[in-house]
Amino acid sequence: MIEVEGLTKRFVDKDVVANVSFFVPEGEVLGFLGPNGAGKTTTMRMITGFLPPTSGSVKVAGLDVSRDSLAVRARIGYLPENVALYPEMRVEEYLRFRAAVEGVGRAEMRARVDEAAERCMIAEVRRQVIGTLSKGYRQRVGLAGALIHRPPVLILDEPTVGLDPRQIVKIRELIIELGREHTVILSTHILPEVEQVCRRVLIIDDGKLVADGTPEQLRGGFSGAAQLAVQLEAPEGEARAALEALSGSSGVKSEGNGHFRIAVEAGSDLRREVFKLAVAKGWMLLELAQTTPSLEDVFLRLTTHDAAAEAEAPVAEVANA
Amino acid sequence: MRKLFALVQRELLAYFSSPLAYVVLTAFLFINGYVFYLIVAFLNDPRTQAMAPLKLLFGGTIFFWLFLLFVVPVITMRLLAEERRTGTLEVLLTSPVSEGQVVAGKFIAAFVFYLFLWLPTWVYVWILAGHAKIDFGPVWAGYLGIALLGLLFLSVGTLTSALVRNQIIAAILAFAVLVVVFSIGLVENIATGAALKGALGYMNLWDHMDDFAKGIVDTRHIVYSLSLTGFFLFLATKALEASKGR
Ligand SMILES: Nc1ncnc2c1ncn2[C@@H]1O[C@H](COP(=O)(O)OP(=O)(O)OP(=O)(O)O)[C@@H](O)[C@H]1O
Ligand SMILES: [Mg+2]
C-alpha cells in the first residue's frame, strides 16, 4: 500500500532523513519510533506530499506522491504533529469543511460527520467553538478530521499526545479498529502503545532506519534476548563456573549473596537446566526468574550513542557558534 | 467546485468572526462618509465649477487611493500567512485541493469582503438621487472600476501573504508593491518621449479610474487590470507550491 524507496531529506547540510526504505502492506498498523529529532515527522510529511523529498520516492496505492499528488492526497487522512485547527469555527463546521475539502458528497456529509464525531468521542462538543476546547478535545477533533473521508491510508503523528489515560485507551482501541479497514502509520513515544496497537515497528534514529520488525522480533532479535535472575545457596565460585558452563548461557554476573544474573542467548531457555543443576549439586534454589527485554530496552540500545560522542556534541556546537 | 465553495465559505467565516473586519468596515465607512461630506461641501461652494460628486468619490481624490493602499493589505495579510503560521496550511495542502484552488478560494473570499465594504456607499448614490437627477451610466462604470481595481490590488496582497508567515510583513510588502503598481503610471506626467509616455499612460490607474468615473468603459483598462491580476495570482500559486513544508 505504501512503498518508500531510498527516501532522503536534506535540510541545509544535514540529512535529516537518510535513505529510508520500507513497505507497508494493506491493512497493517505500523508504529514509527525514534528519539526527538530522529526524522519521524519529516518522513511522514514526505509521505503525505507536504514536503518534497530531496531524493527517493514514495508510492501510495501504486501512485507516486510527487507525480499524482492530488490522487494520493485523496487517499490519505493525515493528523499532523501539532494539531492545527481554525479556532473561530465550531467543531461541526470544521468537520463539514474538512469533509467538503476531502471530497465527501453532500448526500453523505451528515452521516460522515456523525460517524467521525461519534468515533472520536466529540459528539458532546459539536456545537462548541474550537478555540475554547481543551487540548485533548482539539486532538480528537483533529483525528476526526483526518478520518472523515474514510481514507484507505491514515498517517497519524503522535495521535495520543495530550489525552487523558481513559481517552488514550479509547483512542488506541479506535486505532486498532481502524487498522482492520485502513493502513495506518503512527508515530509515538509511548512504547507500550506500540506493542498494543502496532503489528510492525520501525525504529528510526538520526534519520536512519535502525530496526524493522514485529515487536516480538525486535525484543527477541537482539543480543542477550533474555536474562535469568538466580539466587542459590551455594559456594560462589563453584556455582558461577557451573552456570557459565551451561550451554546457552553467554555470561554470568555474580551480584553477591548468592545472586547471579545470567545472560541467555536468543532462542534458549535455561530455567530447566538451572533447576536440574541445583538438584544435582544439592544447592538450594531460592529464586529463578526470567526477564525478557522490553521494547524500551531495545529502543534504548538502538538509539543511545556512546558516551564519547554525546560528550563531544556540545563542544562541537560551541565551536560552530 | 464544491471544494472551492467550501474554501471561500470558511474564509468568509474567518473574516466576519475577526474584530479586524469590523474595524476595517468602520474605518472605511467613517473615512468615506467624511470624504463624501467634504466633496459635497466643496461642490456647494459657489466658486467651484459644476462636477459630478460621485466622480470625485470614485478615485477623484487622494483619500480614495490612500485608503485602498492601506486597506487592501489589511484585508489580504491574513490569508495564507496565518495558515502557514498556525500550521493549518499543512492540513490544507495535504487535502485533495490544488494550490491553485487554495489561492482562488482565498482571493475570492477577500474580493467578496472588499465588495461588501463598498456596499454602503450606495447610500450616497441614494442621497444624491434624492436631490438631483443621476446618470446611472457613470455610477455603474465607477463601481466596475472599483471592482477591477480591487481585483488587482487584492491579487498583490494574496501574493505577499503567500510569501511569508508573518501577517504584518505580508501587509507591509503588499503596501510597498501596491505603491509601485499605483505610482508607476503617475510617472507619465513627468516622462519625456512619446513611447514611454504612452506605455506609462496605459498603466496609469488614476486615469483609468477617472475614465470609469466619467462613464467611459475602456477595454484596455479592463484588460490591464485583469491580466495583472491573473499574473499575481499565478505567482501566488507558484509561491505556495514552492514553499511547501517550509
Ligand atoms: N524546515 C526545517 N528546516 C531545517 N531543519 C528541520 C526542518 N524541519 C525539521 N528539521 C530538522 O529535522 C530533524 C528531524 O525533525 P523531525 O520533526 O522529523 O523529528 P521527529 O522524529 O518528528 O522528532 P519528535 O519526536 O521531536 O517529534 C530535526 O533535527 C529538525 O530540527
Ligand atoms: Mg515529530
CSV table of N, CA and C in Angstrom, one decimal, chain A residues 184-318:
chain,number,residue,atom,x,y,z
A,184,VAL,N,-2.4,2.0,8.5
A,184,VAL,CA,-2.1,3.1,9.4
A,184,VAL,C,-0.6,3.2,9.7
A,185,ILE,N,-0.1,4.4,9.6
A,185,ILE,CA,1.2,4.7,10.1
A,185,ILE,C,1.1,5.7,11.3
A,186,LEU,N,1.6,5.3,12.4
A,186,LEU,CA,1.5,6.3,13.5
A,186,LEU,C,2.9,6.4,14.2
A,187,SER,N,3.2,7.6,14.7
A,187,SER,CA,4.4,7.8,15.4
A,187,SER,C,4.0,8.0,16.9
A,188,THR,N,4.9,7.6,17.8
A,188,THR,CA,4.6,7.8,19.2
A,188,THR,C,5.9,7.7,20.0
A,189,HIS,N,5.8,8.2,21.2
A,189,HIS,CA,6.9,8.0,22.1
A,189,HIS,C,6.5,7.0,23.2
A,190,ILE,N,5.3,6.6,23.2
A,190,ILE,CA,4.8,5.7,24.3
A,190,ILE,C,5.0,4.2,23.8
A,191,LEU,N,6.0,3.6,24.4
A,191,LEU,CA,6.4,2.2,23.9
A,191,LEU,C,5.3,1.2,24.1
A,192,PRO,N,4.7,1.2,25.2
A,192,PRO,CA,3.6,0.2,25.4
A,192,PRO,C,2.5,0.3,24.4
A,193,GLU,N,2.3,1.6,23.9
A,193,GLU,CA,1.3,1.8,22.9
A,193,GLU,C,1.6,1.1,21.7
A,194,VAL,N,2.8,1.1,21.3
A,194,VAL,CA,3.3,0.4,20.1
A,194,VAL,C,3.0,-1.1,20.2
A,195,GLU,N,3.3,-1.6,21.3
A,195,GLU,CA,3.1,-3.1,21.5
A,195,GLU,C,1.6,-3.5,21.4
A,196,GLN,N,0.8,-2.6,21.9
A,196,GLN,CA,-0.6,-2.9,21.9
A,196,GLN,C,-1.2,-2.7,20.5
A,197,VAL,N,-0.8,-1.7,19.8
A,197,VAL,CA,-1.5,-1.2,18.6
A,197,VAL,C,-0.9,-1.7,17.3
A,198,CYS,N,0.4,-1.8,17.3
A,198,CYS,CA,1.1,-2.0,16.0
A,198,CYS,C,1.5,-3.4,15.8
A,199,ARG,N,1.3,-3.8,14.6
A,199,ARG,CA,1.7,-5.2,14.2
A,199,ARG,C,3.2,-5.1,13.8
A,200,ARG,N,3.6,-3.9,13.4
A,200,ARG,CA,5.0,-3.8,13.0
A,200,ARG,C,5.6,-2.5,13.5
A,201,VAL,N,6.9,-2.5,13.8
A,201,VAL,CA,7.6,-1.3,14.3
A,201,VAL,C,8.8,-0.9,13.5
A,202,LEU,N,8.9,0.3,13.2
A,202,LEU,CA,10.2,0.8,12.6
A,202,LEU,C,10.8,1.7,13.6
A,203,ILE,N,12.1,1.5,13.9
A,203,ILE,CA,12.8,2.5,14.7
A,203,ILE,C,13.7,3.3,13.8
A,204,ILE,N,13.6,4.6,14.0
A,204,ILE,CA,14.5,5.5,13.2
A,204,ILE,C,15.3,6.3,14.1
A,205,ASP,N,16.6,6.4,13.8
A,205,ASP,CA,17.5,7.2,14.7
A,205,ASP,C,18.4,8.0,13.8
A,206,ASP,N,18.4,9.3,14.1
A,206,ASP,CA,19.2,10.2,13.3
A,206,ASP,C,19.0,10.1,11.8
A,207,GLY,N,17.8,9.9,11.4
A,207,GLY,CA,17.4,9.8,10.0
A,207,GLY,C,17.6,8.5,9.4
A,208,LYS,N,18.2,7.5,10.1
A,208,LYS,CA,18.4,6.2,9.5
A,208,LYS,C,17.5,5.1,10.2
A,209,LEU,N,17.1,4.2,9.3
A,209,LEU,CA,16.3,3.1,9.8
A,209,LEU,C,17.2,2.1,10.6
A,210,VAL,N,16.9,1.9,11.9
A,210,VAL,CA,17.8,1.0,12.6
A,210,VAL,C,17.1,-0.3,13.0
A,211,ALA,N,15.8,-0.4,12.9
A,211,ALA,CA,15.1,-1.6,13.2
A,211,ALA,C,13.8,-1.7,12.4
A,212,ASP,N,13.4,-2.9,12.0
A,212,ASP,CA,12.1,-3.1,11.3
A,212,ASP,C,11.6,-4.5,11.6
A,213,GLY,N,10.5,-4.6,12.3
A,213,GLY,CA,10.0,-5.9,12.6
A,213,GLY,C,8.8,-5.8,13.5
A,214,THR,N,8.3,-7.0,13.9
A,214,THR,CA,7.2,-7.0,14.8
A,214,THR,C,7.8,-6.7,16.2
A,215,PRO,N,7.0,-6.3,17.2
A,215,PRO,CA,7.5,-6.0,18.5
A,215,PRO,C,8.2,-7.2,19.1
A,216,GLU,N,7.7,-8.4,18.8
A,216,GLU,CA,8.3,-9.7,19.3
A,216,GLU,C,9.7,-9.9,18.7
A,217,GLN,N,9.7,-9.7,17.4
A,217,GLN,CA,11.0,-9.9,16.7
A,217,GLN,C,12.1,-8.9,17.3
A,218,LEU,N,11.6,-7.7,17.5
A,218,LEU,CA,12.6,-6.7,18.0
A,218,LEU,C,13.1,-7.1,19.4
A,219,ARG,N,12.2,-7.5,20.2
A,219,ARG,CA,12.6,-7.9,21.5
A,219,ARG,C,13.5,-9.1,21.5
A,220,GLY,N,13.1,-10.1,20.6
A,220,GLY,CA,13.9,-11.3,20.6
A,220,GLY,C,15.1,-11.3,19.8
A,221,GLY,N,15.2,-10.4,18.9
A,221,GLY,CA,16.2,-10.5,17.9
A,221,GLY,C,17.6,-9.8,18.3
A,222,PHE,N,17.6,-9.4,19.5
A,222,PHE,CA,18.9,-8.7,19.9
A,222,PHE,C,19.6,-9.4,20.9
A,223,SER,N,20.9,-9.2,20.9
A,223,SER,CA,21.8,-10.0,21.8
A,223,SER,C,21.3,-9.9,23.3
A,224,GLY,N,21.5,-11.0,24.0
A,224,GLY,CA,21.0,-11.1,25.3
A,224,GLY,C,19.5,-11.0,25.3
A,225,ALA,N,18.9,-11.9,24.5
A,225,ALA,CA,17.5,-11.8,24.4
A,225,ALA,C,16.8,-11.9,25.7
A,226,ALA,N,17.2,-12.7,26.6
A,226,ALA,CA,16.6,-12.8,27.9
A,226,ALA,C,17.6,-12.9,29.0
A,227,GLN,N,17.2,-12.6,30.2
A,227,GLN,CA,18.1,-12.7,31.3
A,227,GLN,C,17.4,-13.6,32.4
A,228,LEU,N,18.3,-14.2,33.1
A,228,LEU,CA,17.8,-15.1,34.1
A,228,LEU,C,18.4,-14.6,35.5
A,229,ALA,N,17.5,-14.3,36.4
A,229,ALA,CA,17.9,-13.9,37.7
A,229,ALA,C,17.8,-15.2,38.6
A,230,VAL,N,19.0,-15.5,39.2
A,230,VAL,CA,19.0,-16.8,40.0
A,230,VAL,C,19.6,-16.5,41.4
A,231,GLN,N,19.0,-17.1,42.4
A,231,GLN,CA,19.6,-17.0,43.7
A,231,GLN,C,19.8,-18.4,44.3
A,232,LEU,N,21.0,-18.7,44.6
A,232,LEU,CA,21.4,-20.1,45.0
A,232,LEU,C,22.1,-20.0,46.4
A,233,GLU,N,21.8,-21.0,47.2
A,233,GLU,CA,22.7,-21.2,48.4
A,233,GLU,C,23.8,-22.2,48.0
A,234,ALA,N,24.9,-21.6,47.6
A,234,ALA,CA,26.0,-22.4,47.1
A,234,ALA,C,27.3,-21.7,47.2
A,235,PRO,N,28.4,-22.4,47.1
A,235,PRO,CA,29.7,-21.7,47.1
A,235,PRO,C,29.8,-20.8,45.8
A,236,GLU,N,30.1,-19.6,46.0
A,236,GLU,CA,30.0,-18.7,44.9
A,236,GLU,C,30.8,-19.0,43.7
A,237,GLY,N,32.1,-19.3,43.8
A,237,GLY,CA,32.9,-19.6,42.7
A,237,GLY,C,32.4,-20.8,41.9
A,238,GLU,N,32.1,-21.8,42.6
A,238,GLU,CA,31.7,-23.1,42.0
A,238,GLU,C,30.4,-22.9,41.2
A,239,ALA,N,29.5,-22.3,41.9
A,239,ALA,CA,28.2,-22.0,41.3
A,239,ALA,C,28.3,-21.2,40.0
A,240,ARG,N,29.1,-20.2,40.1
A,240,ARG,CA,29.3,-19.4,38.9
A,240,ARG,C,29.9,-20.1,37.7
A,241,ALA,N,30.9,-20.9,38.0
A,241,ALA,CA,31.6,-21.7,37.0
A,241,ALA,C,30.6,-22.7,36.4
A,242,ALA,N,29.7,-23.3,37.2
A,242,ALA,CA,28.8,-24.3,36.7
A,242,ALA,C,27.7,-23.6,35.8
A,243,LEU,N,27.3,-22.4,36.2
A,243,LEU,CA,26.3,-21.7,35.4
A,243,LEU,C,26.9,-21.3,34.1
A,244,GLU,N,28.1,-20.8,34.1
A,244,GLU,CA,28.8,-20.4,32.9
A,244,GLU,C,28.9,-21.6,31.9
A,245,ALA,N,29.0,-22.8,32.5
A,245,ALA,CA,29.3,-24.0,31.6
A,245,ALA,C,28.0,-24.4,31.0
A,246,LEU,N,26.8,-23.9,31.4
A,246,LEU,CA,25.6,-24.4,30.8
A,246,LEU,C,25.6,-23.9,29.3
A,247,SER,N,25.1,-24.8,28.4
A,247,SER,CA,25.0,-24.4,27.0
A,247,SER,C,23.9,-23.4,26.9
A,248,GLY,N,24.1,-22.3,26.2
A,248,GLY,CA,23.1,-21.3,26.0
A,248,GLY,C,23.3,-20.1,26.9
A,249,SER,N,24.2,-20.2,27.8
A,249,SER,CA,24.5,-19.1,28.7
A,249,SER,C,25.6,-18.3,28.1
A,250,SER,N,25.5,-17.0,28.0
A,250,SER,CA,26.5,-16.2,27.3
A,250,SER,C,27.2,-15.3,28.3
A,251,GLY,N,27.1,-15.6,29.6
A,251,GLY,CA,27.8,-14.7,30.5
A,251,GLY,C,27.0,-14.7,31.9
A,252,VAL,N,27.8,-14.8,32.9
A,252,VAL,CA,27.2,-14.8,34.2
A,252,VAL,C,27.8,-13.7,35.1
A,253,LYS,N,26.9,-12.9,35.7
A,253,LYS,CA,27.4,-11.9,36.6
A,253,LYS,C,27.0,-12.3,38.0
A,254,SER,N,28.0,-12.3,38.9
A,254,SER,CA,27.7,-12.6,40.3
A,254,SER,C,27.4,-11.2,41.0
A,255,GLU,N,26.2,-11.2,41.7
A,255,GLU,CA,25.8,-10.0,42.3
A,255,GLU,C,25.9,-10.1,43.8
A,256,GLY,N,26.6,-11.1,44.3
A,256,GLY,CA,26.8,-11.3,45.8
A,256,GLY,C,25.6,-11.9,46.5
A,257,ASN,N,25.9,-12.5,47.6
A,257,ASN,CA,24.8,-13.1,48.4
A,257,ASN,C,24.0,-14.2,47.7
A,258,GLY,N,24.7,-14.8,46.8
A,258,GLY,CA,24.1,-15.9,46.0
A,258,GLY,C,23.3,-15.5,44.8
A,259,HIS,N,23.3,-14.2,44.5
A,259,HIS,CA,22.5,-13.7,43.4
A,259,HIS,C,23.4,-13.8,42.1
A,260,PHE,N,22.8,-14.4,41.1
A,260,PHE,CA,23.5,-14.4,39.8
A,260,PHE,C,22.6,-13.8,38.7
A,261,ARG,N,23.2,-13.2,37.7
A,261,ARG,CA,22.4,-12.8,36.6
A,261,ARG,C,23.0,-13.4,35.3
A,262,ILE,N,22.2,-14.3,34.7
A,262,ILE,CA,22.7,-15.0,33.5
A,262,ILE,C,22.2,-14.4,32.2
A,263,ALA,N,23.1,-14.0,31.3
A,263,ALA,CA,22.6,-13.6,30.0
A,263,ALA,C,22.4,-14.8,29.1
A,264,VAL,N,21.2,-14.9,28.6
A,264,VAL,CA,20.8,-16.1,27.9
A,264,VAL,C,20.8,-15.8,26.4
A,265,GLU,N,21.4,-16.7,25.6
A,265,GLU,CA,21.4,-16.5,24.2
A,265,GLU,C,20.0,-16.5,23.6
A,266,ALA,N,19.8,-15.8,22.5
A,266,ALA,CA,18.5,-15.8,21.9
A,266,ALA,C,18.0,-17.2,21.6
A,267,GLY,N,16.8,-17.5,21.9
A,267,GLY,CA,16.2,-18.8,21.5
A,267,GLY,C,16.4,-19.9,22.5
A,268,SER,N,17.2,-19.6,23.6
A,268,SER,CA,17.4,-20.7,24.6
A,268,SER,C,16.6,-20.4,25.8
A,269,ASP,N,16.3,-21.4,26.5
A,269,ASP,CA,15.6,-21.3,27.8
A,269,ASP,C,16.4,-22.1,28.8
A,270,LEU,N,17.0,-21.5,29.8
A,270,LEU,CA,17.9,-22.2,30.7
A,270,LEU,C,17.3,-22.6,32.0
A,271,ARG,N,16.0,-22.3,32.2
A,271,ARG,CA,15.4,-22.4,33.5
A,271,ARG,C,15.5,-23.9,34.0
A,272,ARG,N,15.2,-24.8,33.1
A,272,ARG,CA,15.2,-26.2,33.5
A,272,ARG,C,16.6,-26.7,33.9
A,273,GLU,N,17.6,-26.2,33.0
A,273,GLU,CA,19.0,-26.6,33.3
A,273,GLU,C,19.4,-26.1,34.7
A,274,VAL,N,19.0,-24.9,35.0
A,274,VAL,CA,19.4,-24.3,36.3
A,274,VAL,C,18.8,-25.1,37.4
A,275,PHE,N,17.6,-25.5,37.2
A,275,PHE,CA,16.9,-26.3,38.3
A,275,PHE,C,17.6,-27.6,38.5
A,276,LYS,N,17.9,-28.3,37.3
A,276,LYS,CA,18.5,-29.6,37.4
A,276,LYS,C,19.9,-29.5,38.0
A,277,LEU,N,20.6,-28.5,37.7
A,277,LEU,CA,21.9,-28.2,38.2
A,277,LEU,C,21.8,-28.1,39.7
A,278,ALA,N,20.9,-27.3,40.2
A,278,ALA,CA,20.7,-27.1,41.6
A,278,ALA,C,20.4,-28.5,42.3
A,279,VAL,N,19.5,-29.2,41.7
A,279,VAL,CA,19.1,-30.5,42.3
A,279,VAL,C,20.3,-31.4,42.4
A,280,ALA,N,21.1,-31.5,41.2
A,280,ALA,CA,22.2,-32.4,41.1
A,280,ALA,C,23.3,-32.1,42.2
A,281,LYS,N,23.5,-30.8,42.4
A,281,LYS,CA,24.5,-30.4,43.3
A,281,LYS,C,24.0,-30.3,44.7
A,282,GLY,N,22.8,-30.4,44.9
A,282,GLY,CA,22.2,-30.3,46.2
A,282,GLY,C,22.2,-28.8,46.8
A,283,TRP,N,22.2,-27.9,45.8
A,283,TRP,CA,22.1,-26.4,46.2
A,283,TRP,C,20.6,-26.1,46.4
A,284,MET,N,20.4,-25.1,47.3
A,284,MET,CA,19.1,-24.7,47.5
A,284,MET,C,18.8,-23.5,46.5
A,285,LEU,N,17.7,-23.7,45.7
A,285,LEU,CA,17.3,-22.7,44.7
A,285,LEU,C,16.3,-21.7,45.3
A,286,LEU,N,16.7,-20.5,45.6
A,286,LEU,CA,15.8,-19.6,46.2
A,286,LEU,C,15.0,-18.7,45.3
A,287,GLU,N,15.6,-18.5,44.1
A,287,GLU,CA,14.9,-17.6,43.1
A,287,GLU,C,15.3,-18.0,41.7
A,288,LEU,N,14.3,-18.0,40.8
A,288,LEU,CA,14.6,-18.3,39.4
A,288,LEU,C,13.6,-17.5,38.6
A,289,ALA,N,14.1,-16.4,38.0
A,289,ALA,CA,13.1,-15.5,37.3
A,289,ALA,C,13.7,-15.2,35.9
A,290,GLN,N,12.9,-15.3,34.9
A,290,GLN,CA,13.3,-15.0,33.6
A,290,GLN,C,12.8,-13.6,33.2
A,291,THR,N,13.6,-12.7,32.7
A,291,THR,CA,13.1,-11.4,32.2
A,291,THR,C,13.4,-11.3,30.7
A,292,THR,N,12.4,-11.0,29.9
A,292,THR,CA,12.7,-10.7,28.5
A,292,THR,C,12.9,-9.2,28.4
A,293,PRO,N,13.7,-8.8,27.5
A,293,PRO,CA,13.9,-7.3,27.4
A,293,PRO,C,12.7,-6.6,26.9
A,294,SER,N,12.4,-5.5,27.4
A,294,SER,CA,11.2,-4.8,26.9
A,294,SER,C,11.6,-4.0,25.6
A,295,LEU,N,10.6,-3.6,25.0
A,295,LEU,CA,10.8,-2.8,23.8
A,295,LEU,C,11.6,-1.6,24.1
A,296,GLU,N,11.4,-1.1,25.4
A,296,GLU,CA,12.2,0.0,25.8
A,296,GLU,C,13.7,-0.3,25.8
A,297,ASP,N,14.1,-1.5,26.3
A,297,ASP,CA,15.5,-1.9,26.3
A,297,ASP,C,16.0,-1.8,24.9
A,298,VAL,N,15.2,-2.4,24.0
A,298,VAL,CA,15.6,-2.4,22.6
A,298,VAL,C,15.8,-1.0,22.0
A,299,PHE,N,14.8,-0.2,22.3
A,299,PHE,CA,14.8,1.2,21.8
A,299,PHE,C,16.0,1.9,22.3
A,300,LEU,N,16.3,1.8,23.7
A,300,LEU,CA,17.4,2.5,24.2
A,300,LEU,C,18.7,2.0,23.7
A,301,ARG,N,18.8,0.6,23.5
A,301,ARG,CA,20.1,0.1,23.0
A,301,ARG,C,20.3,0.6,21.5
A,302,LEU,N,19.3,0.7,20.7
A,302,LEU,CA,19.5,1.1,19.3
A,302,LEU,C,19.7,2.6,19.2
A,303,THR,N,19.2,3.4,20.1
A,303,THR,CA,19.2,4.8,19.9
A,303,THR,C,20.1,5.6,20.8
A,304,THR,N,20.8,4.8,21.7
A,304,THR,CA,21.8,5.5,22.6
A,304,THR,C,23.1,5.5,21.9
A,305,HIS,N,23.7,6.6,21.8
A,305,HIS,CA,25.0,6.7,21.2
A,305,HIS,C,26.1,6.6,22.3
A,306,ASP,N,27.3,6.2,21.9
A,306,ASP,CA,28.3,6.0,23.0
A,306,ASP,C,28.6,7.4,23.7
A,307,ALA,N,29.0,7.2,24.9
A,307,ALA,CA,29.2,8.4,25.8
A,307,ALA,C,30.1,9.4,25.2
A,308,ALA,N,31.2,8.9,24.5
A,308,ALA,CA,32.2,9.8,23.9
A,308,ALA,C,31.5,10.8,22.9
A,309,ALA,N,30.7,10.2,22.1
A,309,ALA,CA,30.0,11.1,21.1
A,309,ALA,C,29.1,12.1,21.7
A,310,GLU,N,28.4,11.6,22.8
A,310,GLU,CA,27.5,12.5,23.5
A,310,GLU,C,28.2,13.7,24.1
A,311,ALA,N,29.4,13.4,24.7
A,311,ALA,CA,30.2,14.4,25.3
A,311,ALA,C,30.8,15.4,24.3
A,312,GLU,N,31.0,14.9,23.1
A,312,GLU,CA,31.6,15.8,22.1
A,312,GLU,C,30.7,16.8,21.5
A,313,ALA,N,29.4,16.4,21.5
A,313,ALA,CA,28.4,17.2,20.8
A,313,ALA,C,28.4,18.6,21.2
A,314,PRO,N,28.3,18.9,22.5
A,314,PRO,CA,28.2,20.3,22.9
A,314,PRO,C,29.4,21.1,22.5
A,315,VAL,N,30.6,20.4,22.6
A,315,VAL,CA,31.8,21.1,22.2
A,315,VAL,C,31.8,21.5,20.8
A,316,ALA,N,31.3,20.6,19.9
A,316,ALA,CA,31.2,20.9,18.5
A,316,ALA,C,30.3,22.1,18.3
A,317,GLU,N,29.2,22.2,19.1
A,317,GLU,CA,28.2,23.3,18.9
A,317,GLU,C,28.9,24.6,19.3
A,318,VAL,N,29.6,24.6,20.3
A,318,VAL,CA,30.3,25.8,20.8
A,318,VAL,C,31.3,26.3,19.7
